Amino acid sequence: MTFDFEWAELPDDIAWRKQQAWQEWEDLDARLQDPTHPLAPDEQAELEQQKRAAWKQYWHADGARYHLSNRQISDAITVMERAGMARRVPTPAFPTPADYGASSDEYDQWLDTADRGQPPQPSPELVAYLDARDQHLEANYDAQVIPVHKLWTNDGWLLTPEELDAALPHAPAAALDRRQRPIPWWTQWLEYLDTARGHGGARVH
């Protein structure tokens, strides 16, 4: 499992470049997979290189996204809990589409098209579910700082600007991992969280 954090509110220029990169990736993938138009080896290699470049542009989003491995997030949570940046709190169960009279199929279809930037108009029942889900992903549940569950699963949690404002003053200037070795990316991680405060927080994927 990996964890990817992305600014909740992307500037228009970054959002546009990200969408363009996704479209380019899809177009290139379709050409590479098209059985009716086999490619010469050199052409295939060039398209694969372009596809990797498009994915990199989409994934990194011009600095709006930050990646941590499972081991790195474990070290980060340990340090953040000890420093008072994060706190464990009881968390209610996720709402489900059925709770609001919507179907899982409708939600899956909406999610797939939303990822492509063209979501259909949801039904009133799905709107109610989406609102409840957003509230759950954003809620602090009296943690005051960052709730640990928002760091421990990549379910789309939102680290809100308010949580980051409360957490960052507790951040140590340096940190050690589980083997008591310096964490080389710690300063970069804090800088990312600090920047995310000005972009609506960070969404966890």
XYZ file of N, CA and C in Angstrom:
615
model
N 0.838 -1.187 0.000
C 0.000 0.000 0.000
C 0.880 1.247 0.000
N 0.457 2.250 -0.761
C 1.158 3.528 -0.759
C 0.163 4.637 -0.443
N 0.687 5.785 -0.091
C -0.150 6.909 0.298
C 0.244 8.121 -0.526
N -0.746 8.722 -1.175
C -0.503 9.908 -1.986
C -1.388 11.036 -1.489
N -0.743 12.121 -1.171
C -1.431 13.304 -0.670
C -1.476 14.336 -1.788
N -2.651 14.932 -2.001
C -2.780 15.944 -3.050
C -3.555 17.132 -2.525
N -3.123 18.328 -2.904
C -3.845 19.523 -2.494
C -5.327 19.355 -2.812
N -6.181 19.736 -1.874
C -7.621 19.596 -2.090
C -8.132 20.572 -3.142
N -7.484 21.726 -3.241
C -7.890 22.743 -4.205
C -6.714 23.026 -5.125
N -6.761 22.474 -6.320
C -5.678 22.677 -7.283
C -5.856 24.011 -8.001
N -4.792 24.789 -8.152
C -4.873 25.979 -9.000
C -5.323 25.589 -10.409
N -6.002 26.502 -11.086
C -6.577 26.177 -12.393
C -5.528 25.683 -13.376
N -4.339 26.290 -13.360
C -3.336 25.888 -14.343
C -2.837 24.472 -14.084
N -2.671 24.107 -12.812
C -2.226 22.751 -12.487
C -3.326 21.749 -12.795
N -4.568 22.090 -12.460
C -5.688 21.182 -12.742
C -5.816 20.949 -14.245
N -5.612 22.005 -15.044
C -5.711 21.858 -16.497
C -4.604 20.960 -17.020
N -3.361 21.192 -16.560
C -2.247 20.368 -17.029
C -2.416 18.917 -16.598
N -2.971 18.717 -15.416
C -3.197 17.355 -14.940
C -4.238 16.649 -15.817
N -5.316 17.341 -16.155
C -6.350 16.746 -17.000
C -5.814 16.462 -18.393
N -5.000 17.377 -18.917
C -4.403 17.167 -20.233
C -3.473 15.957 -20.218
N -2.714 15.812 -19.137
C -1.793 14.679 -19.025
C -2.564 13.361 -18.971
N -3.690 13.352 -18.244
C -4.503 12.138 -18.172
C -5.069 11.770 -19.541
N -5.538 12.788 -20.286
C -6.078 12.528 -21.610
C -4.992 12.006 -22.544
N -3.798 12.600 -22.435
C -2.684 12.144 -23.262
C -2.312 10.703 -22.912
N -2.307 10.376 -21.616
C -1.988 9.019 -21.197
C -2.998 8.022 -21.768
N -4.267 8.362 -21.699
C -5.299 7.465 -22.229
C -5.158 7.274 -23.736
N -4.889 8.365 -24.461
C -4.740 8.274 -25.908
C -3.543 7.399 -26.282
N -2.434 7.601 -25.589
C -1.248 6.808 -25.869
C -1.462 5.334 -25.523
N -2.139 5.096 -24.405
C -2.417 3.714 -24.008
C -3.288 3.019 -25.042
N -4.270 3.739 -25.579
C -5.148 3.157 -26.598
C -4.354 2.809 -27.852
N -3.437 3.671 -28.236
C -2.619 3.393 -29.426
C -1.717 2.181 -29.191
N -1.174 2.089 -27.994
C -0.279 0.968 -27.693
C -1.027 -0.359 -27.619
N -2.305 -0.304 -27.264
C -3.082 -1.535 -27.096
C -3.921 -1.887 -28.310
N -3.873 -1.069 -29.348
C -4.733 -1.277 -30.513
C -4.213 -2.445 -31.360
N -4.938 -3.578 -31.392
C -4.455 -4.750 -32.141
C -4.558 -4.567 -33.657
N -5.344 -3.584 -34.108
C -5.521 -3.392 -35.550
C -4.415 -2.543 -36.172
N -3.588 -1.927 -35.324
C -2.490 -1.100 -35.829
C -1.206 -1.455 -35.089
N -0.600 -2.587 -35.435
C 0.647 -2.974 -34.771
C 1.743 -1.936 -35.009
N 2.576 -1.766 -33.999
C 3.606 -0.735 -34.030
C 4.977 -1.348 -34.270
N 5.800 -0.607 -34.968
C 7.196 -1.001 -35.098
C 7.869 -0.859 -33.740
N 8.908 -1.625 -33.455
C 9.557 -1.578 -32.132
C 10.009 -0.181 -31.716
N 10.581 0.582 -32.651
C 11.054 1.919 -32.271
C 9.893 2.861 -31.985
N 8.791 2.719 -32.745
C 7.615 3.549 -32.493
C 6.970 3.184 -31.161
N 6.898 1.896 -30.846
C 6.337 1.458 -29.578
C 7.164 1.984 -28.410
N 8.488 1.927 -28.538
C 9.357 2.415 -27.468
C 9.161 3.917 -27.244
N 8.999 4.670 -28.358
C 8.794 6.113 -28.229
C 7.464 6.431 -27.557
N 6.402 5.710 -27.956
C 5.094 5.943 -27.351
C 5.082 5.558 -25.877
N 5.763 4.484 -25.526
C 5.833 4.086 -24.119
C 6.560 5.138 -23.290
N 7.584 5.745 -23.857
C 8.291 6.815 -23.160
C 7.387 8.033 -22.969
N 6.634 8.373 -24.005
C 5.686 9.486 -23.891
C 4.602 9.189 -22.862
N 4.170 7.925 -22.825
C 3.142 7.522 -21.865
C 3.652 7.659 -20.442
N 4.903 7.243 -20.194
C 5.488 7.397 -18.853
C 5.594 8.861 -18.462
N 5.966 9.715 -19.421
C 6.081 11.142 -19.148
C 4.718 11.754 -18.815
N 3.678 11.326 -19.553
C 2.328 11.831 -19.283
C 1.855 11.404 -17.903
N 2.136 10.140 -17.544
C 1.732 9.660 -16.218
C 2.461 10.417 -15.113
N 3.744 10.696 -15.326
C 4.514 11.447 -14.332
C 3.929 12.837 -14.138
N 3.560 13.494 -15.236
C 2.949 14.819 -15.147
C 1.622 14.753 -14.391
N 0.808 13.742 -14.724
C -0.482 13.586 -14.047
C -0.295 13.301 -12.564
N 0.641 12.391 -12.255
C 0.774 11.899 -10.899
C 1.369 12.940 -9.958
N 2.407 13.646 -10.389
C 3.083 14.597 -9.505
C 2.389 15.952 -9.450
N 1.619 16.268 -10.453
C 0.771 17.469 -10.445
C 1.546 18.719 -10.052
N 2.730 18.883 -10.607
C 3.531 20.098 -10.401
C 3.739 20.422 -8.930
N 4.012 19.409 -8.124
C 4.298 19.637 -6.708
C 3.086 19.614 -5.803
N 1.888 19.456 -6.385
C 0.673 19.436 -5.573
C 0.464 18.101 -4.886
N 1.237 17.088 -5.264
C 1.068 15.742 -4.723
C 2.353 15.304 -4.021
N 2.188 14.532 -2.940
C 3.337 14.013 -2.185
C 3.105 12.533 -1.907
N 4.120 11.725 -2.129
C 4.000 10.278 -2.023
C 4.779 9.756 -0.819
N 4.150 8.847 -0.058
C 4.815 8.136 1.028
C 4.527 6.644 0.888
N 5.546 5.838 1.116
C 5.357 4.393 1.127
C 4.690 3.971 2.429
N 4.287 2.708 2.509
C 3.676 2.198 3.730
C 4.622 2.347 4.924
N 5.890 2.044 4.714
C 6.867 2.176 5.790
C 7.066 3.634 6.184
N 7.109 4.518 5.207
C 7.300 5.939 5.500
C 6.122 6.518 6.269
N 4.891 6.158 5.885
C 3.736 6.695 6.606
C 3.702 6.160 8.026
N 4.152 4.911 8.220
C 4.213 4.361 9.568
C 5.178 5.170 10.441
N 6.347 5.487 9.890
C 7.303 6.308 10.631
C 6.743 7.702 10.886
N 6.086 8.268 9.878
C 5.528 9.604 10.036
C 4.473 9.635 11.138
N 3.592 8.638 11.160
C 2.541 8.601 12.178
C 3.155 8.482 13.570
N 4.161 7.632 13.716
C 4.811 7.468 15.025
C 5.368 8.799 15.520
N 6.080 9.494 14.655
C 6.659 10.789 15.041
C 5.566 11.803 15.327
N 4.556 11.854 14.479
C 3.501 12.859 14.622
C 2.668 12.628 15.871
N 2.417 11.363 16.213
C 1.689 11.084 17.459
C 2.503 11.501 18.680
N 3.775 11.141 18.699
C 4.621 11.471 19.844
C 4.779 12.978 20.025
N 4.793 13.689 18.896
C 4.992 15.135 18.954
C 3.700 15.895 19.245
N 2.562 15.225 19.179
C 1.284 15.894 19.390
C 0.681 16.463 18.120
N 1.214 16.060 16.953
C 0.661 16.511 15.682
C -0.568 15.707 15.267
N -0.679 14.476 15.735
C -1.773 13.590 15.366
C -2.282 12.871 16.605
N -3.543 12.477 16.564
C -4.165 11.848 17.737
C -5.176 10.808 17.288
N -5.211 9.678 17.996
C -6.193 8.629 17.702
C -7.532 8.968 18.363
N -8.607 8.852 17.592
C -9.953 9.116 18.107
C -10.908 8.056 17.564
N -11.987 7.747 18.296
C -13.006 6.835 17.754
C -13.616 7.424 16.484
N -13.837 6.577 15.503
C -14.343 7.049 14.211
C -15.578 6.251 13.812
N -16.694 6.919 13.525
C -17.878 6.194 13.058
C -17.603 5.474 11.742
N -18.434 4.500 11.439
C -18.282 3.752 10.194
C -18.568 4.650 8.991
N -17.959 4.304 7.858
C -18.222 5.021 6.619
C -19.696 4.922 6.257
N -20.300 6.010 5.776
C -21.645 5.888 5.204
C -21.580 5.067 3.923
N -22.674 4.465 3.546
C -22.743 3.688 2.310
C -23.829 4.264 1.412
N -23.755 4.033 0.108
C -24.828 4.522 -0.775
C -26.208 4.013 -0.346
N -26.260 2.756 0.113
C -27.559 2.182 0.497
C -28.184 2.927 1.663
N -27.362 3.534 2.526
C -27.896 4.303 3.651
C -28.783 5.448 3.183
N -28.578 5.897 1.940
C -29.306 7.062 1.427
C -30.170 6.722 0.214
N -30.347 5.421 -0.013
C -31.223 4.988 -1.092
C -30.581 4.971 -2.461
N -29.263 5.108 -2.521
C -28.541 5.051 -3.791
C -27.931 3.659 -3.957
N -27.519 3.347 -5.183
C -26.911 2.045 -5.429
C -25.401 2.181 -5.557
N -24.713 1.098 -5.253
C -23.258 1.080 -5.408
C -22.863 1.214 -6.872
N -23.679 0.647 -7.779
C -23.379 0.750 -9.207
C -23.426 2.203 -9.667
N -24.417 2.950 -9.200
C -24.510 4.359 -9.589
C -23.306 5.135 -9.061
N -22.920 4.842 -7.834
C -21.756 5.535 -7.260
C -20.481 5.181 -8.018
N -20.294 3.900 -8.337
C -19.092 3.488 -9.071
C -19.028 4.172 -10.433
N -20.178 4.263 -11.112
C -20.212 4.920 -12.414
C -19.888 6.399 -12.276
N -20.464 7.039 -11.268
C -20.191 8.466 -11.043
C -18.716 8.684 -10.734
N -18.129 7.803 -9.911
C -16.733 7.945 -9.526
C -15.816 7.784 -10.735
N -16.126 6.821 -11.586
C -15.297 6.582 -12.765
C -15.326 7.780 -13.698
N -16.492 8.337 -13.943
C -16.591 9.484 -14.842
C -16.053 10.752 -14.193
N -16.159 10.865 -12.873
C -15.596 12.027 -12.182
C -14.085 12.050 -12.320
N -13.466 10.874 -12.270
C -12.017 10.787 -12.450
C -11.602 11.282 -13.827
N -12.505 11.171 -14.792
C -12.217 11.619 -16.159
C -12.648 13.060 -16.388
N -13.185 13.693 -15.348
C -13.586 15.084 -15.474
C -14.938 15.305 -16.102
N -15.754 14.243 -16.239
C -17.060 14.365 -16.882
C -18.134 13.609 -16.095
N -18.333 13.946 -14.821
C -19.335 13.213 -14.031
C -20.754 13.550 -14.476
N -21.645 12.543 -14.514
C -23.045 12.809 -14.841
C -23.738 13.478 -13.651
N -24.932 13.994 -13.913
C -25.718 14.590 -12.841
C -26.205 13.472 -11.911
N -25.785 13.474 -10.639
C -26.200 12.386 -9.742
C -27.657 12.528 -9.317
N -28.240 11.405 -8.932
C -29.606 11.420 -8.415
C -29.625 12.108 -7.056
N -30.793 12.553 -6.592
C -30.869 13.164 -5.257
C -30.352 12.240 -4.159
N -30.605 10.927 -4.314
C -30.122 9.976 -3.313
C -28.594 9.907 -3.311
N -27.993 9.929 -4.496
C -26.537 9.892 -4.563
C -25.938 11.193 -4.060
N -26.588 12.316 -4.324
C -26.128 13.611 -3.791
C -26.095 13.565 -2.271
N -27.140 13.007 -1.655
C -27.188 12.910 -0.198
C -26.050 12.045 0.326
N -25.790 10.934 -0.367
C -24.675 10.065 0.049
C -23.341 10.771 -0.113
N -23.124 11.443 -1.244
C -21.860 12.140 -1.482
C -21.623 13.224 -0.435
N -22.684 13.931 -0.060
C -22.557 14.957 0.985
C -22.164 14.328 2.320
N -22.808 13.200 2.664
C -22.500 12.527 3.931
C -21.077 11.985 3.917
N -20.651 11.455 2.790
C -19.299 10.925 2.664
C -18.262 12.041 2.808
N -18.518 13.165 2.140
C -17.596 14.304 2.247
C -17.488 14.799 3.685
N -18.619 14.865 4.370
C -18.602 15.320 5.765
C -17.796 14.361 6.637
N -17.935 13.061 6.382
C -17.205 12.061 7.159
C -15.703 12.159 6.886
N -15.332 12.344 5.624
C -13.916 12.420 5.269
C -13.249 13.680 5.809
N -14.045 14.708 6.028
C -13.507 15.983 6.511
C -13.542 16.102 8.033
N -14.462 15.392 8.689
C -14.711 15.583 10.123
C -13.464 15.325 10.969
N -13.332 16.122 12.019
C -12.174 15.992 12.911
C -12.446 15.040 14.071
N -13.697 14.847 14.440
C -14.097 13.943 15.525
C -13.322 14.218 16.821
N -13.188 15.522 17.116
C -12.589 15.997 18.381
C -11.124 15.622 18.548
N -10.436 15.370 17.460
C -8.997 15.093 17.570
C -8.216 16.373 17.834
N -8.795 17.516 17.439
C -8.164 18.832 17.563
C -7.026 18.997 16.544
N -6.095 18.043 16.530
C -5.022 18.070 15.531
C -5.422 17.122 14.390
N -4.478 16.396 13.786
C -4.820 15.493 12.689
C -5.255 14.142 13.257
N -6.454 13.664 12.955
C -6.842 12.319 13.404
C -5.959 11.265 12.727
N -5.468 10.327 13.495
C -4.543 9.333 12.953
C -5.180 8.528 11.827
N -6.485 8.266 11.917
C -7.102 7.447 10.868
C -7.015 8.112 9.496
N -6.872 9.431 9.458
C -6.742 10.118 8.171
C -5.378 9.871 7.531
N -4.437 9.418 8.327
C -3.104 9.111 7.809
C -2.911 7.619 7.562
N -3.698 6.806 8.243
C -3.430 5.368 8.240
C -4.157 4.625 7.142
N -5.170 5.217 6.528
C -5.837 4.595 5.381
C -5.947 5.638 4.270
N -5.870 5.161 3.032
C -5.913 6.088 1.890
C -7.293 6.096 1.238
N -8.295 6.442 2.027
C -9.685 6.384 1.579
C -10.231 7.732 1.121
N -9.348 8.701 0.867
C -9.817 10.005 0.430
C -10.033 10.987 1.553
N -9.469 10.706 2.733
C -9.597 11.625 3.864
C -9.071 13.013 3.498
N -9.633 14.029 4.135
C -9.159 15.394 3.938
C -8.455 15.875 5.197
N -7.150 16.172 5.062
C -6.436 16.874 6.127
C -6.771 18.343 5.961
N -7.597 18.865 6.836
C -8.116 20.216 6.645
C -7.071 21.267 7.010
N -7.211 22.488 6.456
C -6.297 23.565 6.857
C -6.290 23.799 8.364
N -7.462 23.642 8.986
C -7.535 23.855 10.435
C -6.728 22.801 11.182
N -6.802 21.555 10.741
C -6.013 20.491 11.370
C -4.523 20.726 11.178
N -4.143 21.159 9.992
C -2.736 21.438 9.727
C -2.257 22.634 10.548
N -3.106 23.648 10.676
C -2.756 24.801 11.511
C -2.502 24.380 12.955
N -3.304 23.443 13.444
C -3.164 22.992 14.828
C -1.977 22.054 15.000
N -1.667 21.275 13.965
C -0.629 20.247 14.088
C 0.781 20.770 13.885
N 0.975 21.630 12.909
C 2.331 22.005 12.511
C 3.147 22.706 13.600
N 2.532 23.510 14.484
C 3.349 24.094 15.553
C 3.987 23.058 16.481
N 3.459 21.838 16.501
C 4.025 20.773 17.336
C 5.127 19.983 16.618
N 5.350 20.282 15.336
C 6.271 19.468 14.542
C 7.721 19.654 14.987
N 8.442 18.554 15.215
C 9.870 18.661 15.513
C 10.645 19.031 14.259
N 11.756 19.723 14.424
C 12.563 20.143 13.281
C 13.202 18.952 12.589
N 13.473 17.891 13.333
C 14.061 16.667 12.782
C 13.354 15.482 13.410
N 13.462 14.318 12.762
C 12.757 13.140 13.258
C 13.575 11.886 12.990
N 13.319 10.857 13.813
C 14.003 9.569 13.675
C 12.997 8.492 13.296
N 13.450 7.505 12.508
C 12.578 6.412 12.143
C 12.593 5.335 13.218
N 11.975 4.187 12.946
C 11.841 3.122 13.944
C 13.185 2.538 14.368
N 14.187 2.708 13.516
C 15.533 2.223 13.853
C 16.421 3.319 14.423
N 15.776 4.428 14.772
C 16.479 5.563 15.352
C 17.491 6.191 14.400
N 17.155 6.161 13.113
C 17.957 6.830 12.112
C 17.223 8.092 11.666
N 17.941 9.159 11.296
C 17.276 10.383 10.832
C 16.398 10.110 9.609
N 15.224 10.712 9.587
C 14.314 10.597 8.451
C 14.701 11.673 7.440
N 15.250 11.286 6.285
C 15.778 12.292 5.369
C 14.715 13.167 4.700
N 13.487 12.661 4.630
C 12.432 13.402 3.952
C 11.548 14.189 4.914
N 11.873 14.229 6.171
C 10.997 14.847 7.172
C 10.745 16.334 6.893
N 11.806 17.086 6.609
C 11.648 18.519 6.346
C 10.791 18.752 5.112
N 11.003 17.948 4.065
C 10.195 18.072 2.852
C 8.729 17.771 3.131
N 8.474 16.784 3.966
C 7.097 16.424 4.348
C 6.415 17.582 5.059
N 7.124 18.208 5.998
C 6.545 19.338 6.715
C 6.295 20.514 5.772
N 7.197 20.738 4.853
C 7.017 21.826 3.889
C 5.797 21.576 3.021
N 5.582 20.307 2.648
C 4.407 19.987 1.850
C 3.126 20.259 2.643
N 3.083 19.814 3.882
C 1.895 20.044 4.707
C 1.658 21.530 4.915
N 2.715 22.282 5.098
C 2.587 23.731 5.285
C 1.999 24.374 4.030
N 2.486 23.967 2.868
C 1.968 24.516 1.612
C 0.515 24.119 1.397
N 0.155 22.900 1.798
C -1.215 22.419 1.600
C -2.231 23.262 2.354
N -1.798 23.932 3.424
C -2.733 24.783 4.170
C -3.357 25.845 3.281
N -2.602 26.328 2.308
C -3.108 27.371 1.430
C -3.864 26.868 0.223
N -4.070 25.544 0.160
C -4.769 24.953 -0.978
C -5.906 24.044 -0.527
N -6.566 24.436 0.550
C -7.727 23.680 1.012
C -7.394 22.425 1.777
N -6.117 22.251 2.157
C -5.696 21.031 2.848
C -5.179 20.011 1.849
N -5.069 18.763 2.300
C -4.552 17.693 1.446
C -5.486 16.496 1.506
N -5.781 15.945 0.337
C -6.607 14.753 0.226
C -5.688 13.523 0.201
N -6.068 12.450 0.921
C -5.236 11.255 1.046
C -5.782 10.166 0.126
N -4.950 9.741 -0.820
C -5.347 8.708 -1.794
C -4.476 7.472 -1.637
